JSON list of C-alpha atoms in Angstrom, two decimals:
[
{"chain": "A", "resi": 123, "resn": "MET", "atom": "CA", "xyz": [199.85, 113.50, 136.90]},
{"chain": "A", "resi": 124, "resn": "THR", "atom": "CA", "xyz": [198.52, 116.52, 135.00]},
{"chain": "A", "resi": 125, "resn": "GLN", "atom": "CA", "xyz": [195.88, 118.93, 136.25]},
{"chain": "A", "resi": 126, "resn": "HIS", "atom": "CA", "xyz": [193.75, 121.44, 134.34]},
{"chain": "A", "resi": 127, "resn": "THR", "atom": "CA", "xyz": [190.31, 123.02, 134.65]},
{"chain": "A", "resi": 128, "resn": "PHE", "atom": "CA", "xyz": [187.05, 122.07, 132.97]},
{"chain": "A", "resi": 129, "resn": "LYS", "atom": "CA", "xyz": [183.62, 123.69, 132.98]},
{"chain": "A", "resi": 130, "resn": "GLY", "atom": "CA", "xyz": [180.53, 121.64, 132.25]},
{"chain": "A", "resi": 131, "resn": "ILE", "atom": "CA", "xyz": [176.97, 120.67, 133.15]},
{"chain": "A", "resi": 132, "resn": "LEU", "atom": "CA", "xyz": [176.63, 118.00, 135.83]},
{"chain": "A", "resi": 133, "resn": "GLU", "atom": "CA", "xyz": [174.74, 114.87, 134.85]},
{"chain": "A", "resi": 134, "resn": "LEU", "atom": "CA", "xyz": [174.13, 112.45, 137.73]},
{"chain": "A", "resi": 135, "resn": "ASP", "atom": "CA", "xyz": [174.30, 108.73, 137.08]},
{"chain": "A", "resi": 136, "resn": "GLY", "atom": "CA", "xyz": [172.68, 107.22, 140.12]},
{"chain": "A", "resi": 137, "resn": "HIS", "atom": "CA", "xyz": [174.59, 106.27, 143.25]},
{"chain": "A", "resi": 138, "resn": "ARG", "atom": "CA", "xyz": [178.04, 106.19, 141.63]},
{"chain": "A", "resi": 139, "resn": "GLY", "atom": "CA", "xyz": [178.40, 109.90, 141.02]},
{"chain": "A", "resi": 140, "resn": "GLY", "atom": "CA", "xyz": [178.16, 111.83, 137.80]},
{"chain": "A", "resi": 141, "resn": "ARG", "atom": "CA", "xyz": [179.89, 113.31, 134.77]},
{"chain": "A", "resi": 142, "resn": "LEU", "atom": "CA", "xyz": [180.53, 116.82, 133.55]},
{"chain": "A", "resi": 143, "resn": "ARG", "atom": "CA", "xyz": [179.21, 117.36, 130.03]},
{"chain": "A", "resi": 144, "resn": "LYS", "atom": "CA", "xyz": [181.04, 119.86, 127.83]},
{"chain": "A", "resi": 145, "resn": "LEU", "atom": "CA", "xyz": [179.10, 123.04, 127.17]},
{"chain": "A", "resi": 146, "resn": "SER", "atom": "CA", "xyz": [177.76, 122.94, 123.64]},
{"chain": "A", "resi": 147, "resn": "LEU", "atom": "CA", "xyz": [174.46, 123.19, 121.83]},
{"chain": "A", "resi": 148, "resn": "MET", "atom": "CA", "xyz": [174.02, 119.41, 121.97]},
{"chain": "A", "resi": 149, "resn": "ILE", "atom": "CA", "xyz": [175.69, 118.56, 125.32]},
{"chain": "A", "resi": 150, "resn": "ASP", "atom": "CA", "xyz": [176.52, 115.16, 123.88]},
{"chain": "A", "resi": 151, "resn": "ARG", "atom": "CA", "xyz": [177.90, 112.38, 126.02]},
{"chain": "A", "resi": 152, "resn": "HIS", "atom": "CA", "xyz": [181.52, 111.57, 125.37]},
{"chain": "A", "resi": 153, "resn": "PRO", "atom": "CA", "xyz": [183.71, 108.81, 126.87]},
{"chain": "A", "resi": 154, "resn": "GLY", "atom": "CA", "xyz": [186.24, 111.48, 127.92]},
{"chain": "A", "resi": 155, "resn": "ASP", "atom": "CA", "xyz": [183.74, 113.42, 130.07]},
{"chain": "A", "resi": 156, "resn": "PRO", "atom": "CA", "xyz": [185.24, 114.00, 133.52]},
{"chain": "A", "resi": 157, "resn": "SER", "atom": "CA", "xyz": [183.77, 111.88, 136.30]},
{"chain": "A", "resi": 158, "resn": "VAL", "atom": "CA", "xyz": [182.57, 113.42, 139.55]},
{"chain": "A", "resi": 159, "resn": "GLY", "atom": "CA", "xyz": [182.72, 111.22, 142.64]},
{"chain": "A", "resi": 160, "resn": "HIS", "atom": "CA", "xyz": [179.76, 110.74, 144.96]},
{"chain": "A", "resi": 161, "resn": "ASP", "atom": "CA", "xyz": [181.81, 112.22, 147.82]},
{"chain": "A", "resi": 162, "resn": "LEU", "atom": "CA", "xyz": [182.19, 115.58, 146.02]},
{"chain": "A", "resi": 163, "resn": "ILE", "atom": "CA", "xyz": [178.52, 115.58, 145.01]},
{"chain": "A", "resi": 164, "resn": "ALA", "atom": "CA", "xyz": [177.45, 115.04, 148.63]},
{"chain": "A", "resi": 165, "resn": "ARG", "atom": "CA", "xyz": [180.04, 117.42, 150.12]},
{"chain": "A", "resi": 166, "resn": "TRP", "atom": "CA", "xyz": [179.07, 120.38, 147.92]},
{"chain": "A", "resi": 167, "resn": "LYS", "atom": "CA", "xyz": [175.37, 119.45, 147.49]},
{"chain": "A", "resi": 168, "resn": "LEU", "atom": "CA", "xyz": [175.77, 119.37, 143.73]},
{"chain": "A", "resi": 169, "resn": "ARG", "atom": "CA", "xyz": [172.56, 119.05, 141.75]},
{"chain": "A", "resi": 170, "resn": "GLU", "atom": "CA", "xyz": [171.93, 117.76, 138.27]},
{"chain": "A", "resi": 171, "resn": "GLY", "atom": "CA", "xyz": [172.10, 120.55, 135.70]},
{"chain": "A", "resi": 172, "resn": "SER", "atom": "CA", "xyz": [174.51, 122.67, 137.75]},
{"chain": "A", "resi": 173, "resn": "LEU", "atom": "CA", "xyz": [177.30, 124.45, 135.91]},
{"chain": "A", "resi": 174, "resn": "VAL", "atom": "CA", "xyz": [180.46, 123.18, 137.59]},
{"chain": "A", "resi": 175, "resn": "GLU", "atom": "CA", "xyz": [184.00, 124.44, 137.11]},
{"chain": "A", "resi": 176, "resn": "ALA", "atom": "CA", "xyz": [186.53, 121.97, 138.41]},
{"chain": "A", "resi": 177, "resn": "ALA", "atom": "CA", "xyz": [190.20, 121.12, 138.53]},
{"chain": "A", "resi": 178, "resn": "LEU", "atom": "CA", "xyz": [190.79, 117.74, 136.93]},
{"chain": "A", "resi": 179, "resn": "ALA", "atom": "CA", "xyz": [193.33, 115.08, 137.69]},
{"chain": "A", "resi": 180, "resn": "GLY", "atom": "CA", "xyz": [194.25, 112.44, 135.18]},
{"chain": "A", "resi": 181, "resn": "ASN", "atom": "CA", "xyz": [197.14, 110.45, 133.89]},
{"chain": "A", "resi": 182, "resn": "GLY", "atom": "CA", "xyz": [196.19, 110.59, 130.21]},
{"chain": "A", "resi": 183, "resn": "HIS", "atom": "CA", "xyz": [194.56, 107.14, 130.31]},
{"chain": "A", "resi": 184, "resn": "GLY", "atom": "CA", "xyz": [190.77, 107.00, 130.35]},
{"chain": "A", "resi": 185, "resn": "ALA", "atom": "CA", "xyz": [188.37, 109.71, 131.49]},
{"chain": "A", "resi": 186, "resn": "PRO", "atom": "CA", "xyz": [189.74, 112.40, 133.81]},
{"chain": "A", "resi": 187, "resn": "LYS", "atom": "CA", "xyz": [188.38, 112.74, 137.33]},
{"chain": "A", "resi": 188, "resn": "VAL", "atom": "CA", "xyz": [187.32, 115.88, 139.17]},
{"chain": "A", "resi": 189, "resn": "ALA", "atom": "CA", "xyz": [189.90, 116.53, 141.89]},
{"chain": "A", "resi": 190, "resn": "THR", "atom": "CA", "xyz": [188.55, 119.85, 143.22]},
{"chain": "A", "resi": 191, "resn": "VAL", "atom": "CA", "xyz": [185.38, 121.87, 142.65]},
{"chain": "A", "resi": 192, "resn": "ILE", "atom": "CA", "xyz": [186.24, 125.50, 141.90]},
{"chain": "A", "resi": 193, "resn": "SER", "atom": "CA", "xyz": [182.74, 126.93, 141.44]},
{"chain": "A", "resi": 194, "resn": "VAL", "atom": "CA", "xyz": [179.10, 125.87, 141.16]},
{"chain": "A", "resi": 195, "resn": "ASN", "atom": "CA", "xyz": [176.79, 128.10, 139.11]},
{"chain": "A", "resi": 196, "resn": "GLY", "atom": "CA", "xyz": [179.33, 130.89, 139.52]},
{"chain": "A", "resi": 197, "resn": "LEU", "atom": "CA", "xyz": [179.58, 130.62, 143.32]},
{"chain": "A", "resi": 198, "resn": "PRO", "atom": "CA", "xyz": [182.38, 129.21, 145.47]},
{"chain": "A", "resi": 199, "resn": "PRO", "atom": "CA", "xyz": [181.41, 125.63, 146.42]},
{"chain": "A", "resi": 200, "resn": "GLY", "atom": "CA", "xyz": [180.97, 126.45, 150.12]},
{"chain": "A", "resi": 201, "resn": "GLU", "atom": "CA", "xyz": [178.56, 129.28, 149.30]},
{"chain": "A", "resi": 202, "resn": "TRP", "atom": "CA", "xyz": [176.62, 127.02, 146.92]},
{"chain": "A", "resi": 203, "resn": "ALA", "atom": "CA", "xyz": [176.37, 124.23, 149.50]},
{"chain": "A", "resi": 204, "resn": "ALA", "atom": "CA", "xyz": [174.85, 126.67, 152.03]},
{"chain": "A", "resi": 205, "resn": "LYS", "atom": "CA", "xyz": [172.02, 127.63, 149.65]},
{"chain": "A", "resi": 206, "resn": "GLU", "atom": "CA", "xyz": [168.66, 125.93, 150.20]},
{"chain": "A", "resi": 207, "resn": "GLU", "atom": "CA", "xyz": [167.44, 123.81, 147.27]},
{"chain": "A", "resi": 208, "resn": "TYR", "atom": "CA", "xyz": [164.75, 125.74, 145.35]},
{"chain": "A", "resi": 209, "resn": "SER", "atom": "CA", "xyz": [162.18, 122.93, 145.55]},
{"chain": "A", "resi": 210, "resn": "LYS", "atom": "CA", "xyz": [162.40, 123.00, 149.36]},
{"chain": "A", "resi": 211, "resn": "LEU", "atom": "CA", "xyz": [161.66, 126.74, 149.67]},
{"chain": "A", "resi": 212, "resn": "THR", "atom": "CA", "xyz": [158.19, 127.96, 150.66]},
{"chain": "A", "resi": 213, "resn": "ALA", "atom": "CA", "xyz": [156.35, 130.79, 148.98]}
]
């Protein structure tokens, strides 16, 4: 099993999890976009539109899967998870 890193924008797809979209001007969907499991999304409180750097695991067949989250919006995942969601803050 090979492992490498990938940085992309998180797009949620309902209750199943999400996908990381490659950074580009179009952010097009591609069948090879890495999948992000619901467990990682819940654990690190990942939000749609977040810039996620992750270590991928894959066997060369089908889309790779995110094995480990390295950073979220430039922060370590534990630091990101501790931050309050902007929409829940009071002025």
